[in-house]
Coordinates of C-alpha atoms and ligand atoms in Angstrom, one line a residue:
M11 CA -27.9 34.8 -57.6
V12 CA -30.3 36.9 -55.6
I13 CA -28.6 39.9 -53.9
R14 CA -30.6 41.2 -51.0
E15 CA -30.8 44.9 -50.3
T16 CA -30.8 44.7 -46.5
K17 CA -28.1 42.9 -44.6
P18 CA -29.6 40.1 -42.7
V19 CA -29.1 38.3 -39.5
I20 CA -26.3 35.7 -38.9
F21 CA -26.6 33.2 -36.1
L22 CA -23.1 32.4 -34.8
F23 CA -22.8 29.2 -32.6
T24 CA -19.7 29.8 -30.5
F25 CA -17.6 27.0 -29.1
P26 CA -17.0 27.4 -25.3
L27 CA -13.2 27.1 -25.2
Q28 CA -10.9 30.1 -25.0
G29 CA -8.9 29.4 -28.2
H30 CA -12.3 29.2 -30.0
L31 CA -14.2 32.0 -28.3
N32 CA -11.6 34.5 -29.3
P33 CA -11.7 33.9 -33.1
N34 CA -15.5 33.3 -32.9
F35 CA -16.0 36.8 -31.5
Q36 CA -13.4 38.3 -33.7
L37 CA -15.3 37.0 -36.7
A38 CA -18.6 38.2 -35.3
N39 CA -17.1 41.7 -35.0
I40 CA -15.8 41.6 -38.6
L41 CA -19.2 40.7 -39.9
F42 CA -21.0 43.2 -37.7
K43 CA -18.7 46.0 -39.0
R44 CA -19.8 45.0 -42.5
G45 CA -23.5 45.6 -41.6
F46 CA -24.7 42.2 -40.5
S47 CA -26.8 41.7 -37.3
I48 CA -25.2 39.0 -35.1
T49 CA -27.0 36.6 -32.8
V50 CA -24.6 34.7 -30.7
I51 CA -25.7 31.3 -29.6
H52 CA -23.7 30.0 -26.7
T53 CA -23.7 27.3 -24.0
E54 CA -24.1 28.0 -20.3
F55 CA -20.7 26.3 -19.8
N56 CA -17.9 29.0 -20.3
A57 CA -20.6 31.5 -21.2
P58 CA -19.2 34.8 -22.7
N59 CA -19.9 38.1 -21.1
P60 CA -22.6 39.8 -23.1
S61 CA -21.8 43.2 -21.6
N62 CA -18.5 43.2 -23.6
F63 CA -20.5 43.0 -26.8
P64 CA -23.7 45.2 -26.4
H65 CA -24.0 45.3 -30.2
F66 CA -24.8 41.5 -30.5
T67 CA -27.9 39.6 -29.4
F68 CA -27.1 36.7 -27.1
V69 CA -29.0 33.5 -26.7
S70 CA -27.9 30.9 -24.1
I71 CA -28.7 27.2 -24.5
P72 CA -28.6 24.7 -21.6
D73 CA -25.8 22.2 -22.2
G74 CA -26.7 19.9 -19.4
L75 CA -23.0 19.3 -18.4
S76 CA -22.6 18.0 -14.9
E77 CA -19.9 19.5 -12.7
S78 CA -17.6 16.6 -13.2
E79 CA -18.2 16.6 -17.0
A80 CA -17.5 20.4 -17.2
S81 CA -14.2 19.9 -15.4
N82 CA -13.1 16.8 -17.3
P83 CA -9.4 17.1 -17.9
D84 CA -9.9 14.9 -21.0
V85 CA -10.9 17.8 -23.4
I86 CA -11.8 15.4 -26.2
E87 CA -14.4 13.7 -23.9
L88 CA -15.7 17.1 -23.0
L89 CA -16.1 18.0 -26.7
H90 CA -18.1 14.8 -27.3
D91 CA -20.3 15.5 -24.2
L92 CA -21.0 19.0 -25.5
N93 CA -21.8 17.7 -29.0
S94 CA -24.2 15.0 -27.7
K95 CA -25.9 17.1 -25.0
C96 CA -26.5 20.2 -27.2
V97 CA -28.4 18.5 -30.0
A98 CA -31.9 19.0 -28.6
P99 CA -31.2 22.5 -27.1
F100 CA -29.6 23.8 -30.3
G101 CA -32.4 22.4 -32.4
D102 CA -35.1 24.1 -30.1
C103 CA -33.1 27.3 -30.2
L104 CA -32.7 27.3 -34.0
K105 CA -36.4 26.6 -34.5
K106 CA -37.3 29.5 -32.2
L107 CA -34.8 31.9 -33.8
L108 CA -36.0 31.0 -37.3
S109 CA -39.6 31.7 -36.4
Q110 CA -38.5 35.2 -35.2
E111 CA -36.1 35.8 -38.1
P112 CA -37.3 33.7 -41.0
T113 CA -35.0 35.6 -43.4
A114 CA -31.8 34.9 -41.5
A115 CA -28.9 34.4 -43.9
C116 CA -27.0 31.6 -42.4
V117 CA -25.7 29.9 -39.3
I118 CA -21.9 30.0 -38.7
V119 CA -20.8 27.2 -36.4
D120 CA -17.4 26.6 -35.0
A121 CA -16.0 23.4 -36.6
L122 CA -16.0 21.6 -33.2
W123 CA -19.8 21.6 -33.3
Y124 CA -19.8 18.6 -35.6
F125 CA -23.4 17.5 -34.9
T126 CA -25.0 20.6 -36.4
D127 CA -25.2 19.5 -40.1
G128 CA -28.3 17.4 -39.7
L129 CA -30.2 20.1 -37.9
T130 CA -29.4 23.0 -40.2
E131 CA -30.3 20.8 -43.2
K132 CA -33.6 19.9 -41.5
F133 CA -34.4 23.6 -41.0
G134 CA -33.2 24.5 -44.5
I135 CA -30.7 27.2 -43.4
P136 CA -27.2 27.4 -44.9
R137 CA -24.4 26.4 -42.6
M138 CA -20.9 27.8 -42.8
V139 CA -18.1 26.6 -40.6
L140 CA -15.4 28.5 -38.9
R141 CA -12.2 26.5 -38.6
T142 CA -9.9 28.1 -36.1
V143 CA -6.7 26.3 -37.0
N144 CA -4.4 27.3 -40.0
L145 CA -4.4 25.5 -43.3
S146 CA -1.2 23.5 -42.7
A147 CA -2.7 21.9 -39.7
F148 CA -6.0 21.5 -41.4
V149 CA -4.5 19.6 -44.3
A150 CA -2.8 17.3 -41.8
F151 CA -6.1 16.7 -40.0
S152 CA -7.9 16.0 -43.3
K153 CA -5.5 13.2 -44.2
F154 CA -6.4 11.5 -41.0
H155 CA -7.9 8.4 -42.7
V156 CA -4.8 7.7 -44.7
L157 CA -2.5 8.3 -41.7
R158 CA -4.6 5.9 -39.6
E159 CA -4.7 3.3 -42.4
K160 CA -0.9 3.4 -42.8
G161 CA -0.4 3.0 -39.1
Y162 CA 1.4 6.4 -38.7
L163 CA -0.8 7.4 -35.7
S164 CA 0.4 4.5 -33.6
L165 CA 4.1 4.4 -34.3
Q166 CA 7.0 3.4 -32.0
E167 CA 9.2 6.0 -30.4
S168 CA 12.1 5.0 -32.7
Q169 CA 10.1 6.1 -35.7
A170 CA 9.1 9.5 -34.4
D171 CA 11.6 11.4 -36.5
L172 CA 10.8 9.7 -39.8
P173 CA 9.3 12.0 -42.5
V174 CA 5.6 11.7 -43.4
P175 CA 5.6 10.9 -47.1
E176 CA 2.0 12.3 -47.5
L177 CA 2.8 15.6 -45.7
P178 CA 6.0 17.3 -46.8
H179 CA 7.8 19.1 -43.9
L180 CA 6.2 17.0 -41.1
R181 CA 7.7 14.2 -39.1
M182 CA 5.7 11.3 -37.6
K183 CA 5.8 12.9 -34.2
D184 CA 4.2 16.1 -35.5
L185 CA 1.0 14.4 -36.6
P186 CA -2.1 15.9 -34.9
W187 CA -2.5 13.8 -31.8
F188 CA -5.0 14.4 -29.0
Q189 CA -4.6 14.3 -25.2
T190 CA -7.3 11.7 -24.5
D191 CA -7.6 8.5 -22.5
D192 CA -9.3 6.7 -25.5
P193 CA -7.6 7.0 -29.0
R194 CA -10.9 6.1 -30.6
S195 CA -12.4 9.2 -29.1
G196 CA -9.9 11.3 -31.1
D197 CA -10.8 9.5 -34.3
K198 CA -14.5 10.0 -33.7
L199 CA -13.8 13.7 -33.3
K200 CA -11.8 14.0 -36.5
K201 CA -14.4 11.9 -38.5
G202 CA -17.3 14.1 -37.2
V203 CA -15.6 17.3 -37.9
L204 CA -14.5 16.3 -41.5
K205 CA -18.0 15.1 -42.4
S206 CA -19.6 18.3 -41.2
L207 CA -17.1 20.4 -43.1
K208 CA -17.6 18.5 -46.3
S209 CA -21.4 19.2 -46.3
S210 CA -21.0 22.8 -45.3
S211 CA -21.7 25.9 -47.5
G212 CA -18.2 27.1 -47.0
I213 CA -15.3 27.2 -44.5
I214 CA -13.9 30.4 -43.0
F215 CA -10.2 30.4 -41.8
N216 CA -8.3 32.7 -39.5
A217 CA -5.4 32.3 -42.0
V218 CA -3.6 34.2 -44.6
E219 CA -3.7 32.8 -48.1
D220 CA -0.3 34.3 -49.1
L221 CA 1.4 32.4 -46.3
E222 CA -0.2 29.0 -47.1
A223 CA -1.1 29.0 -50.8
E224 CA -0.1 25.4 -51.4
Q225 CA -2.0 24.1 -48.4
L226 CA -5.1 26.0 -49.6
K227 CA -5.0 24.2 -52.9
Q228 CA -4.7 20.9 -51.2
S229 CA -7.5 21.7 -48.9
L230 CA -9.8 22.7 -51.7
K231 CA -9.1 19.3 -53.4
E232 CA -10.1 17.5 -50.2
F233 CA -13.1 19.8 -49.4
P234 CA -14.8 21.0 -52.6
V235 CA -16.6 23.8 -50.8
P236 CA -15.7 27.5 -50.9
H237 CA -12.8 28.5 -48.6
F238 CA -12.4 32.0 -47.2
C239 CA -9.0 32.9 -45.7
I240 CA -9.7 36.2 -44.1
G241 CA -7.1 36.3 -41.2
P242 CA -5.5 37.6 -39.2
F243 CA -9.0 38.2 -37.6
H244 CA -7.8 40.3 -34.7
K245 CA -6.2 42.9 -36.9
H246 CA -9.5 43.7 -38.7
V247 CA -11.2 45.5 -35.9
S248 CA -10.5 46.8 -32.4
L249 CA -11.5 44.2 -29.9
S250 CA -13.6 43.8 -26.8
S251 CA -12.3 41.0 -24.6
S252 CA -13.8 37.5 -24.9
S253 CA -11.4 36.3 -22.2
L254 CA -12.9 33.8 -19.7
L255 CA -10.2 34.6 -17.2
T256 CA -9.4 38.1 -15.9
Q257 CA -6.4 39.5 -17.7
D258 CA -3.9 40.9 -15.3
M259 CA -3.3 44.4 -16.7
T260 CA -0.3 45.1 -14.3
C261 CA 1.7 43.2 -16.9
L262 CA 1.7 46.3 -19.1
A263 CA 3.1 48.6 -16.4
W264 CA 5.8 46.1 -15.6
L265 CA 6.7 45.8 -19.3
D266 CA 6.9 49.6 -19.5
K267 CA 9.9 49.4 -17.1
Q268 CA 11.8 46.9 -19.3
E269 CA 14.2 47.5 -22.1
L270 CA 13.4 47.3 -25.8
N271 CA 13.0 43.6 -27.0
S272 CA 14.4 42.3 -23.7
V273 CA 11.5 40.3 -22.3
I274 CA 10.7 36.7 -23.1
Y275 CA 6.9 36.2 -22.7
V276 CA 5.9 32.6 -21.7
S277 CA 2.4 31.1 -22.1
L278 CA 1.2 27.6 -22.9
G279 CA -2.3 28.6 -23.8
S280 CA -5.7 27.8 -22.3
I281 CA -5.7 23.9 -22.3
A282 CA -2.3 22.4 -22.2
S283 CA -1.0 21.2 -18.8
I284 CA 2.4 20.2 -17.5
D285 CA 3.6 18.3 -14.4
E286 CA 5.3 19.8 -11.4
S287 CA 8.8 18.8 -12.4
E288 CA 8.3 20.4 -15.8
F289 CA 7.1 23.6 -14.2
L290 CA 10.2 23.7 -12.0
E291 CA 12.5 23.1 -14.9
I292 CA 10.9 26.0 -16.8
A293 CA 11.2 28.2 -13.7
W294 CA 14.9 27.5 -13.3
G295 CA 15.6 27.7 -17.0
L296 CA 14.0 31.2 -17.2
R297 CA 15.8 32.4 -14.1
N298 CA 19.2 31.0 -15.2
S299 CA 18.8 32.6 -18.6
N300 CA 19.1 36.0 -16.8
Q301 CA 16.6 37.5 -19.2
P302 CA 13.5 39.4 -17.9
F303 CA 10.5 37.2 -18.3
L304 CA 6.7 37.5 -18.1
W305 CA 5.2 34.1 -17.4
V306 CA 1.5 33.2 -17.6
V307 CA 0.9 30.3 -15.2
R308 CA -2.8 29.7 -15.7
P309 CA -4.6 28.0 -12.7
G310 CA -4.8 24.4 -13.8
L311 CA -1.6 24.6 -15.9
I312 CA 0.3 22.5 -13.4
R313 CA -1.3 19.2 -12.7
G314 CA -2.1 18.5 -9.1
T315 CA -1.4 22.1 -7.8
Q316 CA -3.4 25.2 -7.4
W317 CA -0.9 27.7 -8.7
I318 CA 2.8 28.5 -8.0
E319 CA 2.8 27.4 -4.4
N320 CA 5.5 24.7 -5.2
L321 CA 8.1 27.2 -6.3
P322 CA 11.1 26.9 -4.0
K323 CA 11.1 29.3 -1.1
G324 CA 12.9 32.5 -2.0
F325 CA 12.6 31.8 -5.8
I326 CA 10.6 35.0 -6.5
E327 CA 12.8 37.2 -4.3
S328 CA 15.9 35.8 -6.1
L329 CA 14.6 37.1 -9.4
D330 CA 15.1 40.7 -8.1
G331 CA 12.2 42.0 -10.2
K332 CA 13.5 40.4 -13.4
G333 CA 10.5 38.0 -13.6
K334 CA 6.8 38.5 -13.3
I335 CA 4.3 35.6 -13.0
V336 CA 0.6 36.2 -13.6
K337 CA -2.5 34.0 -14.0
W338 CA -3.6 35.4 -17.3
A339 CA -2.3 38.3 -19.4
P340 CA -3.7 40.7 -22.0
Q341 CA -1.7 38.6 -24.6
I342 CA -2.3 40.7 -27.7
E343 CA -1.1 43.9 -25.9
V344 CA 1.8 42.0 -24.4
L345 CA 3.0 40.8 -27.8
A346 CA 2.6 44.3 -29.2
H347 CA 4.6 45.9 -26.4
R348 CA 8.0 47.2 -27.4
A349 CA 9.7 45.4 -24.5
T350 CA 8.6 41.9 -25.7
G351 CA 11.4 40.3 -27.7
G352 CA 10.4 36.6 -27.7
F353 CA 7.6 34.2 -27.0
L354 CA 7.9 30.7 -25.5
T355 CA 4.7 29.2 -26.6
H356 CA 2.7 26.0 -27.0
C357 CA 2.0 27.1 -30.6
G358 CA -1.8 27.3 -30.5
W359 CA -2.8 28.9 -33.7
N360 CA -4.2 32.1 -32.1
S361 CA -0.9 32.6 -30.2
T362 CA 1.2 31.9 -33.3
I363 CA -0.7 34.3 -35.6
E364 CA -0.8 37.0 -32.9
S365 CA 3.0 36.7 -32.5
I366 CA 3.6 36.8 -36.3
C367 CA 1.5 40.0 -36.5
E368 CA 3.8 41.7 -34.0
G369 CA 7.0 40.3 -35.4
V370 CA 7.9 38.4 -32.1
P371 CA 10.0 35.3 -32.8
L372 CA 9.1 32.1 -31.0
I373 CA 10.4 29.2 -28.9
C374 CA 8.1 26.2 -29.5
K375 CA 7.0 23.8 -26.8
P376 CA 3.9 22.1 -28.4
S377 CA 1.6 19.7 -26.6
F378 CA -1.1 18.2 -28.8
G379 CA -3.2 18.5 -31.9
D380 CA -2.4 21.3 -34.3
Q381 CA 0.3 22.7 -32.0
R382 CA 2.8 20.1 -33.2
V383 CA 2.2 21.0 -36.9
N384 CA 2.5 24.7 -36.1
A385 CA 5.8 24.1 -34.3
R386 CA 7.3 22.3 -37.2
Y387 CA 6.3 25.0 -39.6
I388 CA 7.6 27.7 -37.2
S389 CA 11.0 26.0 -36.8
D390 CA 11.7 24.3 -40.1
V391 CA 9.5 25.8 -42.8
W392 CA 9.1 29.5 -41.9
R393 CA 12.2 29.4 -39.7
I394 CA 10.9 32.0 -37.3
G395 CA 11.5 30.1 -34.1
L396 CA 13.4 27.5 -32.1
H397 CA 11.9 24.1 -31.3
L398 CA 12.2 22.4 -27.9
E399 CA 11.7 18.8 -29.1
N400 CA 12.9 16.9 -26.0
E401 CA 11.8 16.6 -22.4
I402 CA 11.6 19.9 -20.7
E403 CA 14.9 20.6 -19.0
R404 CA 16.2 23.8 -17.4
V405 CA 19.4 23.8 -19.5
E406 CA 17.4 23.5 -22.7
I407 CA 15.1 26.4 -21.7
E408 CA 18.0 28.5 -20.7
R409 CA 19.9 27.8 -23.9
A410 CA 16.9 28.5 -26.1
V411 CA 16.1 31.8 -24.4
R412 CA 19.7 33.0 -24.7
T413 CA 19.9 31.9 -28.3
L414 CA 16.7 33.6 -29.3
M415 CA 17.3 36.8 -27.3
K416 CA 21.1 37.3 -27.4
S417 CA 22.7 35.4 -30.3
S418 CA 23.3 36.1 -34.0
E419 CA 21.1 33.0 -34.7
G420 CA 18.3 34.7 -32.8
E421 CA 18.9 37.9 -34.7
E422 CA 18.5 36.0 -38.0
I423 CA 15.3 34.3 -36.8
G424 CA 14.0 37.8 -35.8
K425 CA 14.7 39.1 -39.2
R426 CA 12.9 36.2 -40.9
I427 CA 9.6 36.9 -39.1
M428 CA 9.4 40.5 -40.4
P429 CA 8.4 39.7 -44.0
M430 CA 5.7 37.4 -42.6
R431 CA 4.5 40.2 -40.4
E432 CA 4.4 42.4 -43.4
T433 CA 2.4 39.9 -45.4
A434 CA -0.1 39.5 -42.5
E435 CA -0.5 43.3 -42.5
K436 CA -0.7 43.9 -46.3
C437 CA -3.3 41.2 -46.9
L438 CA -5.8 43.3 -45.1
E439 CA -5.3 46.4 -47.2
P440 CA -7.5 47.1 -50.3
G441 CA -6.5 44.5 -52.9
G442 CA -4.8 42.2 -50.4
S443 CA -5.8 38.5 -50.2
S444 CA -7.8 38.7 -47.0
F445 CA -9.4 41.9 -48.0
M446 CA -10.6 40.4 -51.2
N447 CA -11.6 37.1 -49.6
L448 CA -13.8 39.0 -47.1
E449 CA -15.6 40.7 -50.0
K450 CA -16.2 37.2 -51.5
L451 CA -17.4 35.9 -48.2
I452 CA -19.9 38.7 -47.8
A453 CA -21.1 38.2 -51.4
H454 CA -21.4 34.5 -50.7
I455 CA -23.5 35.0 -47.5
L456 CA -25.7 37.6 -49.3
S457 CA -26.3 35.1 -52.1
F458 CA -27.9 32.4 -49.9
Ligands
UDX507 C1 -6.1 25.4 -28.7 C2 -5.3 25.0 -30.0 O1 -4.0 24.7 -29.7 C3 -5.4 26.1 -31.1 O2 -4.5 25.9 -32.1 C4 -6.8 25.9 -31.5 O3 -7.1 26.7 -32.7 C5 -7.7 26.3 -30.4 O4 -7.5 25.5 -29.2 P1 -5.3 27.4 -26.9 O5 -4.6 26.5 -26.0 O6 -6.5 28.1 -26.4 O7 -5.8 26.7 -28.3 O8 -4.2 28.4 -27.6 P2 -4.4 29.5 -28.6 O9 -4.9 29.1 -29.9 O10 -3.0 30.1 -28.7 O11 -5.4 30.6 -28.0 C6 -5.2 31.2 -26.8 C7 -5.9 32.5 -26.8 O12 -5.9 33.0 -25.4 C8 -5.1 33.6 -27.6 O13 -6.0 34.3 -28.4 C9 -4.4 34.4 -26.6 O14 -4.3 35.8 -27.0 C10 -5.3 34.3 -25.4 N1 -4.6 34.4 -24.1 C11 -3.6 33.5 -23.8 C12 -4.8 35.5 -23.3 O15 -5.6 36.4 -23.6 N2 -4.1 35.6 -22.2 C13 -3.1 34.7 -21.8 O16 -2.6 34.9 -20.7 C14 -2.9 33.6 -22.7

């Protein structure tokens, strides 16, 4: 093993969706802090703001997406378009970068860039992959062939609650499923991602080994390449924002005026969408709970409307200051605020780990993909949240908010999240699992 004396350049190919850009940039910051130079390769679509990261070099590649492709509500189709259109531009970019930096250590790609294996092999540069989901969801994805063969991915409604024999804890309805018009498109994505992971020089996870030790073992069996669980990423270094939308900072002043642990924070992440009737049910459920709430209604969240124009007249006034609705929030700060006592979430992994790190218990309303697996772990395995499993109805929302924030059951849930929070904190300290795994990751990169 050759250990270099100077720390070389890493090329990081970020994926242009919010739930990926955040961990992509967090990882870049972690590696920069350890002395690596970082060159960020990004698409023009959803381009990050370089001025937030003056310590990195930025290289933009043309993605060739048309306006209609860039705004395709079928995210899986968008992923395939990006993967097919970026082959030539990424190849040209890599060739040019390698001529300038022939000693570059490796390329780190987000796992959704499933086309990159052929090109990195052609140019003879090691390729590591960042997988932004946790290990429990990852293991469920990795069994996709078996699940498809056994017909679990196309079951009837009546079988939704049956357990999945191959995946303890999960029910049929929790299996990773994608919002796409063509189910073959979801299969193509999974196949592409799994193939590119198997041929990688290692997989980096924003996960904590001590929280998912069994799943790590299973994943290593399926993917015999080094795994590095170095999460929670956002707790390693102080962060600059990689937010594509402007975060409404007035949330924090509003939270300052609320009582300790009194506010339910509500956000369904950066991709999921709901229809207007679901939106209204959530609105009334929150209002009827009588609990202060901070609600992120992202433009595009409600299908067919601009923003909150369809709230009944007088609804906001009727809240009497008890509710605040914003387009996008500084989520990490909101979760860390002393007034935030619960999180009604779609269970994206970033949101979940951010909440665990602040000891904020959850109400789960998952939509697709890994979110369903996360929700099952949150409610049934870790038991740090409630699970809304039926259609969205105001009485259910009201009941869940009251239970989480005001009942002895909610208090128990709140107590159970604290040891997880502590584990997520301790793993970063010297000798902790993520601390040690980061040392191994650095040694691994330096050995290429
Ligand atoms: C989706 C998947 O569900 C997720 O599991 C996968 O890893 C990435 O793609 P997304 O809908 O973006 O994710 O949710 P999530 O993973 O929770 O990421 C959202 C990010 O946006 C979080 O880092 C959160 O802090 C940030 N955010 C969210 C804000 O900064 N402000 C907001 O108002 C809402």
